[in-house]
Short mmCIF file of C-alpha atoms in Angstrom, two decimals:
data_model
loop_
_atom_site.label_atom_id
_atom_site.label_comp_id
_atom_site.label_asym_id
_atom_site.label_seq_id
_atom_site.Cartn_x
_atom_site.Cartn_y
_atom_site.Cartn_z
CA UNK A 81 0.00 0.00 0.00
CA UNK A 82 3.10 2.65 0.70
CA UNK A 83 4.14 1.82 -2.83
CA UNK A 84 0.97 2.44 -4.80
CA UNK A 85 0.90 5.27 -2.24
CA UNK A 86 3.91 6.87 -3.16
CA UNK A 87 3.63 6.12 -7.18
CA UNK A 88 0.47 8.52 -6.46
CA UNK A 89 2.27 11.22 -5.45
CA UNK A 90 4.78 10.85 -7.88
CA UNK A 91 2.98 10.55 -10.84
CA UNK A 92 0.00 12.69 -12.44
CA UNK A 93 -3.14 11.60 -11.70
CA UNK A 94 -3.65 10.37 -15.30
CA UNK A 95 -0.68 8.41 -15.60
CA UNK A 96 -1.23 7.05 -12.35
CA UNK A 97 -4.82 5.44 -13.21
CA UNK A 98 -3.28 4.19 -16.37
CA UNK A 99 -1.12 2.03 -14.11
CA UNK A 100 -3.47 1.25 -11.62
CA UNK A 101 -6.64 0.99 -13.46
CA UNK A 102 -8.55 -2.11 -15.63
CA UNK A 103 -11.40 -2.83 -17.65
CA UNK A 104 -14.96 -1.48 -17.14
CA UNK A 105 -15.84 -1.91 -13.89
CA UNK A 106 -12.65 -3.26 -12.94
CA UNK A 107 -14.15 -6.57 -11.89
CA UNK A 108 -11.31 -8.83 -13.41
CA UNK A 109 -8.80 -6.82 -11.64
CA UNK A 110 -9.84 -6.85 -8.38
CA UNK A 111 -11.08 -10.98 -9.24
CA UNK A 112 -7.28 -11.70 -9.36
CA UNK A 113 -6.72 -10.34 -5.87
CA UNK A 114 -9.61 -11.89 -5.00
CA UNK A 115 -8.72 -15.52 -6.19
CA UNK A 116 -5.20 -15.07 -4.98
CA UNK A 117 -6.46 -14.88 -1.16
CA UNK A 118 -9.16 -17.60 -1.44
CA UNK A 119 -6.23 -19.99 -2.03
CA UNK A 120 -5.25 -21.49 1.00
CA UNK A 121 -1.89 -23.79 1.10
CA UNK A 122 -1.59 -26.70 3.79
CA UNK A 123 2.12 -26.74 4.87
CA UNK A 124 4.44 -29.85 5.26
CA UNK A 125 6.98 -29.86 8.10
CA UNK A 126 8.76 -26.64 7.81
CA UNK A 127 12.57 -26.27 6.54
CA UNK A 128 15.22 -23.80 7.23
CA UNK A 129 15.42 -20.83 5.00
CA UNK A 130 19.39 -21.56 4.17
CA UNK A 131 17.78 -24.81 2.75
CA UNK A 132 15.44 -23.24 0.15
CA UNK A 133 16.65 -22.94 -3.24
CA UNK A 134 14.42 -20.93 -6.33
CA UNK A 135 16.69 -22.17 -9.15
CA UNK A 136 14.25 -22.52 -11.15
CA UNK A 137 14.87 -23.99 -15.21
CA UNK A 138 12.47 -22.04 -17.73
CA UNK A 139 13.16 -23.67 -21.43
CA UNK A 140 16.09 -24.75 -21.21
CA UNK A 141 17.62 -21.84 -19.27
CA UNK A 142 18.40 -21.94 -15.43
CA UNK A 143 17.33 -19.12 -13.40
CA UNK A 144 18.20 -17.96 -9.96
CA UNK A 145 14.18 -17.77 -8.75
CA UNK A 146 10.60 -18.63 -10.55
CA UNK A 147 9.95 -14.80 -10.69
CA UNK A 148 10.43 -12.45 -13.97
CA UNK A 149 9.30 -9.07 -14.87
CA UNK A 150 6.35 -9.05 -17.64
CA UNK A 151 6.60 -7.28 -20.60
CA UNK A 152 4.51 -3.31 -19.99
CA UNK A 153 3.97 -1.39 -22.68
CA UNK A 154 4.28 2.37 -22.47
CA UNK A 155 7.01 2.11 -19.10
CA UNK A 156 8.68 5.01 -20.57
CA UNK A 157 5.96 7.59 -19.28
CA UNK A 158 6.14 6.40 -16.07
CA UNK A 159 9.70 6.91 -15.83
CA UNK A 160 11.74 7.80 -19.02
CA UNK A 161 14.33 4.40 -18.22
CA UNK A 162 11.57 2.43 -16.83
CA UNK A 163 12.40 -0.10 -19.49
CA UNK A 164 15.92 -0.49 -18.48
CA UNK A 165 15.36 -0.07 -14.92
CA UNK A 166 13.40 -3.08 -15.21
CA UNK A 167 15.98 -5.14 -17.47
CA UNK A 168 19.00 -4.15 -15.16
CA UNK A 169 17.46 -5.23 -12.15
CA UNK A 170 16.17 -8.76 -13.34
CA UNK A 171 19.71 -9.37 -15.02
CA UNK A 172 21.39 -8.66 -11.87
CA UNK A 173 19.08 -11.81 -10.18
CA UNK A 174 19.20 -13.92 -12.90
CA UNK A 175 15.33 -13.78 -13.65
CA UNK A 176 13.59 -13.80 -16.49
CA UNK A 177 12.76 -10.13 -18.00
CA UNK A 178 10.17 -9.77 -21.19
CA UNK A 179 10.90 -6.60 -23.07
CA UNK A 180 7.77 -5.14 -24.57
CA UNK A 181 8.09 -4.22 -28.24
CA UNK A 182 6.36 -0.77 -27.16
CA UNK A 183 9.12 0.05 -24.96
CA UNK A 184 10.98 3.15 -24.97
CA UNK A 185 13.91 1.51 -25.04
CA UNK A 186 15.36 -0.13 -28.07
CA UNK A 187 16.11 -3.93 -27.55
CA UNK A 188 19.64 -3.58 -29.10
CA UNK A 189 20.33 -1.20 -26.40
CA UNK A 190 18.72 -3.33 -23.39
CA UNK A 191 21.09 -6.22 -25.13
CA UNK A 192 24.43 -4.31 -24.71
CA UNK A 193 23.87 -2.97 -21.09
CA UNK A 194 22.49 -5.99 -19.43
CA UNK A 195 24.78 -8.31 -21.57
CA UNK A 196 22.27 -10.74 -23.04
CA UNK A 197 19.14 -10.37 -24.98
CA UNK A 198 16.13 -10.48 -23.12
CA UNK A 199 12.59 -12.29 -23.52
CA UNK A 200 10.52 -10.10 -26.56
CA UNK A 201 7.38 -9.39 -26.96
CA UNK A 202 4.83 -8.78 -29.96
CA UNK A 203 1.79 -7.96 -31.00
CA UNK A 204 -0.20 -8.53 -33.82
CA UNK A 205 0.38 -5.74 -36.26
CA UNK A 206 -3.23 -4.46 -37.89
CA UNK A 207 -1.25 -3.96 -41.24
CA UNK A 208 0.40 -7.30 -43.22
CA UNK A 209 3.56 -7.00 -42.18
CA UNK A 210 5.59 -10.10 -43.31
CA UNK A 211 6.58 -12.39 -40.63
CA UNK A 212 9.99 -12.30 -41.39
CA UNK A 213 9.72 -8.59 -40.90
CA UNK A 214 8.31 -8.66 -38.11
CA UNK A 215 10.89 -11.34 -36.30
CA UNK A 216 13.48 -9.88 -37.53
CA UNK A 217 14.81 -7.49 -34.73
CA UNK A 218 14.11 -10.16 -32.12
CA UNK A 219 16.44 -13.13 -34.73
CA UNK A 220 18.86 -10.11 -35.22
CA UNK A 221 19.52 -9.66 -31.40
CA UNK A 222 19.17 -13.33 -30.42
CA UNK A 223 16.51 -13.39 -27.96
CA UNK A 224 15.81 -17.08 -26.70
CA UNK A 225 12.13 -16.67 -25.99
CA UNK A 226 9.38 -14.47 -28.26
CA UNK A 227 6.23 -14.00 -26.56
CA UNK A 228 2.56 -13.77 -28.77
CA UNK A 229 0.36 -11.34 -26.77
CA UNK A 230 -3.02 -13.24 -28.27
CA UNK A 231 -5.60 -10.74 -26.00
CA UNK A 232 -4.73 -7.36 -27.69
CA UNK A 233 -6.81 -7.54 -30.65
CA UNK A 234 -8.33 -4.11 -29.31
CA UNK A 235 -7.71 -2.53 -26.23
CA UNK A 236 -9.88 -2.91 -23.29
CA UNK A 237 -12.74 -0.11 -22.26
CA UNK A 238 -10.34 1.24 -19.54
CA UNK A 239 -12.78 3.86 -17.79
CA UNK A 240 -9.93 5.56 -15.74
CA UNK A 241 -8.33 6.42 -19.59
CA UNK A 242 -11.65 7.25 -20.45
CA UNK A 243 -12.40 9.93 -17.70
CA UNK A 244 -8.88 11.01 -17.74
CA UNK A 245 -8.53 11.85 -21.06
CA UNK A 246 -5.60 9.81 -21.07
CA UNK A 247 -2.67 10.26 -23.76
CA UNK A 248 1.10 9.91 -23.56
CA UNK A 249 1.15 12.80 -25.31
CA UNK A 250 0.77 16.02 -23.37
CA UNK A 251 -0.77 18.61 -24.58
CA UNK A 252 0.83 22.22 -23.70
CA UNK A 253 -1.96 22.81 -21.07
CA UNK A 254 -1.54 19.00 -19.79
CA UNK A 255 1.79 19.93 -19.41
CA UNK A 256 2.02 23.28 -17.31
CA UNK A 257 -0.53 21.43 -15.05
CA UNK A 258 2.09 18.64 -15.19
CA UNK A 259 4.44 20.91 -14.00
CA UNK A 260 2.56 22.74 -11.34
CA UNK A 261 1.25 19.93 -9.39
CA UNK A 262 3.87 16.61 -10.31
CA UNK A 263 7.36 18.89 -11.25
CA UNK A 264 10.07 16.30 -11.34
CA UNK A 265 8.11 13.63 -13.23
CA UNK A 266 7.72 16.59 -15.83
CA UNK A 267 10.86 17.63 -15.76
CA UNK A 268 11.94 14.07 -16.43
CA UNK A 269 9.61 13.39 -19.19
CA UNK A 270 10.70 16.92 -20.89
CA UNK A 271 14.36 15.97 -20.79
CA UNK A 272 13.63 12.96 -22.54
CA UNK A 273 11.53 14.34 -25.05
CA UNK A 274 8.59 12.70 -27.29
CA UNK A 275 7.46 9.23 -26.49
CA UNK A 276 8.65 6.74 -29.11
CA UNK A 277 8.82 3.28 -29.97
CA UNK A 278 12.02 2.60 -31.45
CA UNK A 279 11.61 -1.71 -31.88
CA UNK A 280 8.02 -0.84 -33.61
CA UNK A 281 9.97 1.14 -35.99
CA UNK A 282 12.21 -1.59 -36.79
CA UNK A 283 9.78 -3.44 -39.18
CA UNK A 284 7.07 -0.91 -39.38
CA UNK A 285 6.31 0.20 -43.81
CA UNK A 286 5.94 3.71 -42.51
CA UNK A 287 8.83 6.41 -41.70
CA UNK A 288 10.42 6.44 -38.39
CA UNK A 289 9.30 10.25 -38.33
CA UNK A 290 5.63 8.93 -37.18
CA UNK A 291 4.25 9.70 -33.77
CA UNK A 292 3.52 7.19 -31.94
CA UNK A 293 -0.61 6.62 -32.28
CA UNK A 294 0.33 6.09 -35.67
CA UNK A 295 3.29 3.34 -34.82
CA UNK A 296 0.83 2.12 -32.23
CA UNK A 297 -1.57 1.81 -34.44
CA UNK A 298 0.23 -0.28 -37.32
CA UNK A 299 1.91 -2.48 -34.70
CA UNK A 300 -1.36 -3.34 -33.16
CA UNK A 301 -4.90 -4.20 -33.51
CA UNK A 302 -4.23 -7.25 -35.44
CA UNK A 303 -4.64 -10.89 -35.08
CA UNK A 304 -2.63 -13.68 -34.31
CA UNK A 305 -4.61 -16.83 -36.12
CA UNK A 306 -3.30 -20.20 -35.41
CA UNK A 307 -2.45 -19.95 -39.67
CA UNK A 308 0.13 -17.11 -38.23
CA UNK A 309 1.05 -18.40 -35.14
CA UNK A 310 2.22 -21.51 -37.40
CA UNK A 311 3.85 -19.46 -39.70
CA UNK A 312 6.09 -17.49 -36.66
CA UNK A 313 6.75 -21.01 -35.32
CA UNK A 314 8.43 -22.54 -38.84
CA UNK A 315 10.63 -19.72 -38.91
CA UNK A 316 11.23 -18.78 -35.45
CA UNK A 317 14.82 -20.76 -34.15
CA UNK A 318 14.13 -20.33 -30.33
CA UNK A 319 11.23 -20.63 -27.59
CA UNK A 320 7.93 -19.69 -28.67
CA UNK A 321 5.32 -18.72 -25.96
CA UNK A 322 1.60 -17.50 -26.45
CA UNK A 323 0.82 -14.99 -23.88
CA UNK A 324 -3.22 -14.12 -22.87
CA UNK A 325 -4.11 -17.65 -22.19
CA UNK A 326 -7.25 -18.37 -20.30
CA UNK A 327 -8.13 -21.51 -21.27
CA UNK A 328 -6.83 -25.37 -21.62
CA UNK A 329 -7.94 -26.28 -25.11
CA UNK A 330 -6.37 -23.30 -26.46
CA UNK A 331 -2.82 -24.17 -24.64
CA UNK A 332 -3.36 -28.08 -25.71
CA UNK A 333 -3.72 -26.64 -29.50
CA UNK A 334 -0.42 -24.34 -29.30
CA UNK A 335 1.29 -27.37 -27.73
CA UNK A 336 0.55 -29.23 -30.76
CA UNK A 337 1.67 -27.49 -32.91
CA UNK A 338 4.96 -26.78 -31.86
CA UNK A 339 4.84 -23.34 -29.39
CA UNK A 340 6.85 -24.07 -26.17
CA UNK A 341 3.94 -22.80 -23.38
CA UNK A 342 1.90 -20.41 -22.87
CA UNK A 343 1.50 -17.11 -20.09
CA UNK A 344 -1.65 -18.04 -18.06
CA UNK A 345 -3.26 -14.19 -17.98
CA UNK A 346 -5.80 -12.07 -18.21
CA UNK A 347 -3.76 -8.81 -18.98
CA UNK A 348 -3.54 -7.93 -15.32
CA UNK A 349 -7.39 -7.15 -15.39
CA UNK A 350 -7.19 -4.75 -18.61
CA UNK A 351 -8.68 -6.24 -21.33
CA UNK A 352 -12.05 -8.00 -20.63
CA UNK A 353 -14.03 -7.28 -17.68
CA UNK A 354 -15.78 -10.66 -17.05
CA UNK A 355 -12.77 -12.96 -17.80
CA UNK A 356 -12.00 -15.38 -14.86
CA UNK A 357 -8.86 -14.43 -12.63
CA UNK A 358 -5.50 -15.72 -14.61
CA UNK A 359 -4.98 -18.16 -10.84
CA UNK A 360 -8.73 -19.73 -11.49
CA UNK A 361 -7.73 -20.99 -14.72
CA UNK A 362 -4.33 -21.79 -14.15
CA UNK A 363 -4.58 -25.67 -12.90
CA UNK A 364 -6.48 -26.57 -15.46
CA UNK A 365 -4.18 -25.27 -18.19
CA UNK A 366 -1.28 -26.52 -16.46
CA UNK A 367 -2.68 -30.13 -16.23
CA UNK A 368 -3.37 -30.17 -20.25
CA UNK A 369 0.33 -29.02 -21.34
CA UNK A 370 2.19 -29.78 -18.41
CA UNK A 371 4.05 -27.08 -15.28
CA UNK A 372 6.67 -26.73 -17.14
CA UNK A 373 5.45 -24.87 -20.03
CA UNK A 374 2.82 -23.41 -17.81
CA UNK A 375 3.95 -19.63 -16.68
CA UNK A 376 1.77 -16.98 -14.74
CA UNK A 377 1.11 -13.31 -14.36
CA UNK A 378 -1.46 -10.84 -13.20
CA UNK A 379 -2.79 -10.06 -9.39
CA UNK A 380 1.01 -11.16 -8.41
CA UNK A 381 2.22 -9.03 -5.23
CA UNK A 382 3.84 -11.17 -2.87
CA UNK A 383 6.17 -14.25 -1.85
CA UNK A 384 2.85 -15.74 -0.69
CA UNK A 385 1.46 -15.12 -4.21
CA UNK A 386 4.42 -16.80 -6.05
CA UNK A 387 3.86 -19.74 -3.61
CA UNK A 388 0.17 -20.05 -4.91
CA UNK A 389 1.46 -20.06 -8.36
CA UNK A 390 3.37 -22.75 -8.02
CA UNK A 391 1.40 -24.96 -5.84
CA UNK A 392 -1.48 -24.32 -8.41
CA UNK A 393 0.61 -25.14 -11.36
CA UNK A 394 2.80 -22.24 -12.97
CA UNK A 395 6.60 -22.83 -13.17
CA UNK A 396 6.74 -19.21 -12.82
CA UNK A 397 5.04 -15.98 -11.95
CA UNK A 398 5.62 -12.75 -13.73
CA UNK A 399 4.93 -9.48 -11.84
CA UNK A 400 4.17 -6.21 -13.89
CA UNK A 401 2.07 -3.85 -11.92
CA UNK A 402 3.78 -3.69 -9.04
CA UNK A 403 7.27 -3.29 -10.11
CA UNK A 404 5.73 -0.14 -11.81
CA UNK A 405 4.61 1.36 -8.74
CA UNK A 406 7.97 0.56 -7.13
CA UNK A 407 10.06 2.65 -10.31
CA UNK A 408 6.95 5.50 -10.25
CA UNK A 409 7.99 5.49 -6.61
CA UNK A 410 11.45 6.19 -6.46
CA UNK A 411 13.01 4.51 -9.45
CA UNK A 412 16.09 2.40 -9.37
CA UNK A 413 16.40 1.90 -5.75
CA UNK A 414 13.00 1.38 -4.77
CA UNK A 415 12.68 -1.17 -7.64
CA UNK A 416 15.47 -2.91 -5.80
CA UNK A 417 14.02 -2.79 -2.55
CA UNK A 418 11.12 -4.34 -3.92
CA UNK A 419 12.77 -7.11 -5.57
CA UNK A 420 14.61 -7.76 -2.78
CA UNK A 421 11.67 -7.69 -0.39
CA UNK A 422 9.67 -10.36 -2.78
CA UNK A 423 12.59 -12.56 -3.12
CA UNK A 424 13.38 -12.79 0.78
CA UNK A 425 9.63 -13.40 1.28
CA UNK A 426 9.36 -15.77 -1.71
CA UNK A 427 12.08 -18.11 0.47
CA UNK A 428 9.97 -17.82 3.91
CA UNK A 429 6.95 -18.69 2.30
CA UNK A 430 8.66 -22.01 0.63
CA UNK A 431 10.45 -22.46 3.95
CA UNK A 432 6.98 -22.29 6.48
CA UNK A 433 5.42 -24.17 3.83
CA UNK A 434 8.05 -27.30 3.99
CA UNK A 435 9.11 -26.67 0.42
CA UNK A 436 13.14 -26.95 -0.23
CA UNK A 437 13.12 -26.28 -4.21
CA UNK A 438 9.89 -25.59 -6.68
CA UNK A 439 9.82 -29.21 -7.17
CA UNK A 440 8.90 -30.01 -3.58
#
C-alpha cells in the first residue's frame, strides 16, 4: 500500500490510473486479488530458509528464482528508463525479464547494457507486415524466448483512460498542469523528449518520423490466427510462448503445434471485464500441457502469491504492476528494494510451507 501510495504522489493523476486501473468496472482486476487470497496452502513440516533454493529452469535456461518481470507497454511515461530499470534489475538476479516491443527503449540497447538479450514481446500488427519482418529485430539480437500477446486484438474499455482523457502525449496545457502539481516527473519526461517506440519502428512500412498513435496503431490491432502463429513457429529458431491464455484447449492446441507454453493471464485485469482471474484458470491449463510450459502473471504481489502459483501449477510468476509502482515510486532503488523484499519473502513462504526447491 506505501508503494501504490507513493507512485500517487509521484505521478499525475492520469498516468497514475493508467497504471493502476482495468477494464470497465474493474471486476477482473480486483477478481485476481480476490482468487489469490481464497487460495489457502496446507504446509508440510517446515525447513530452514538456508535450505530453500528458487533455481528454477524455464526452457532450457536456469534461473536464480521462478519470478520475472512481464513485458509493460508504455514504461517510458512512467519513468523515461523504466524499461531499463526493469531489465537491469532482473539481469542482476538472474530472472527472467520480457521486453515489450512498445518500450521506450530499443532492444539492441537493453542487449548491450544488461549483456544478453532479453525475452521479446509482440503484437499482432493491424497492417500485413511479413513475418519475417516482423521477427526480424528479435532473430537479429538473439533473444531465446518471443512471446505472442493473443488478447490485444483491441484494447480494453479502460474507464480511468476514459475519464482522464488519457494520452502519452501532453498537450501544452496538460503539461504546465504537469508541472505545477507533479514537477520532477515533468521535468523528467521533458528531458527525454517525445514518447517513441524505437523496436516498432524496426519493421514498421511507414517512416520512423511517425508519432507514436500512428506506430501504435500499425503495430497493433491485429490478429494472431493459429495460420500465423504456425507461420512465426516454422521460422522462429528459439522458444515460442503465447501470452493471454485463459483456457486449456487453447494451450493443448499451441502445444501441438509446436509453441513451447503459454502465459496463463488475463492482462492484469485490462482487457475483458468478465474474464475469470488468470490463478482460477491456471490448474487446469497446467494439467493439459504440463508445469513446465505453464507460466503466470497478473494479481502477483507477494512471496505468498508466487507460492500459490506454483502450488497451483505455474513454473513461474511474472509481476508487472507492481514493479511499476515501485520505479513511479522512487526509481532504481525502490525497484530494488522491492525485488529484494519479494525474493526474501518468496524463500519464507517455501520455507513455512516445507518446500526446499519448486519441485517439492
Amino acid at each position: 500500500m506505501k508503494l501504490q501510495q507513493d507512485a500517487k504522489r509521484r505521478l499525475p493523476l492520469d498516468v497514475f490510473d493508467f497504471v493502476e486501473g482495468g477494464s470497465g468496472n474493474e471486476l477482473a482486476l480486483n477478481r485476481n486479488r480476490r482468487a489469490l487470497d481464497k487460495i489457502t496452502i496446507q504446509p508440510n513440516l517446515s525447513v530452514p530458509e538456508h535450505a530453500v533454493s528458487l533455481s528454477t529452469q524455464l526452457f532450457g535456461i536456469t534461473y536464480s528464482a521462478p519470478i520475472g518481470i512481464a513485458p509493460i507497454g508504455l514504461a517510458g511515461l512512467i519513468h523515461p528508463s523504466a524499461d531499463m530499470i526493469l531489465a537491469k534489475a532482473a539481469a542482476r538476479r538472474n530472472w527472467p525479464f520480457i521486453l515489450s516491443c512498445a518500450s521506450s527503449s530499443p532492444l539492441s540497447r537493453i542487449t548491450k547494457v544488461i549483456g544478453h538479450a532479453p525475452w521479446y514481446q509482440l503484437y499482432a500488427p493491424s497492417i500485413d507486415i511479413p513475418t519475417k519482418s516482423l521477427l526480424s529485430l528479435p532473430l537479429e539480437q538473439g533473444c531465446p524466448v518471443l512471446v505472442l500477446t493473443v488478447d490485444m486484438s483491441a484494447v480494453g474499455r479502460r474507464l480511468r483512460d476514459v475519464r482522464n482523457g488519457f494520452s502519452p502525449a501532453r498537450t501544452k496545457r496538460r503539461l504546465i498542469l504537469d508541472f505545477l502539481s507533479r514537477p520532477a516527473w515533468a521535468w523528467a519526461q521533458l528531458k527525454a523528449g517525445r514518447i517513441t517506440f524505437p523496436n516498432m519502428e524496426h519493421s514498421s512500412p511507414e517512416p520512423a518520423t511517425n508519432d507514436w498513435q500512428s506506430q501504435l496503431r500499425i503495430q497493433t490491432g491485429g490478429e494472431f490466427s493459429w495460420d500465423r502463429i504456425q507461420e512465426i513457429r516454422d521460422i522462429w529458431p528459439n522458444r515460442l510462448l503465447l501470452k493471454g491464455v485463459l483456457r486449456a484447449d487453447i494451450a493443448d492446441e499451441a502445444r501441438r503445434i509446436g509453441v513451447d507454453g503459454v502465459i496463463v493471464s488475463n492482462h492484469g485485469g485490462r482487457q475483458l471485464d468478465c474474464v475469470p482471474a488468470s490463478i482460477e484458470t491456471l490448474p487446469a491449463i497446467s494439467n493439459a500441457i504440463g508445469q513446465d510450459c505453464t507460466l503466470l502473471d497478473s494479481g502477483i504481489y507477494g512471496g505468498e502469491d508466487i507460492l500459490r502459483a506454483i502450488m497451483h501449477g505455474a513454473k513461474a510468476a511474472f509481476i508487472g504492476r507492481l514493479a511499476l509502482r515501485a520505479v513511479a515510486a522512487g526509481g532504481e532503488a525502490r525497484l530494488e528494494q522491492l525485488l529484494n523484499t519479494l525474493t526474501e519473502d518468496t524463500v519464507r513462504a517455501f520455507a513455512i510451507a516445507g518446500l526446499r526447491n519448486i519441485k517439492y
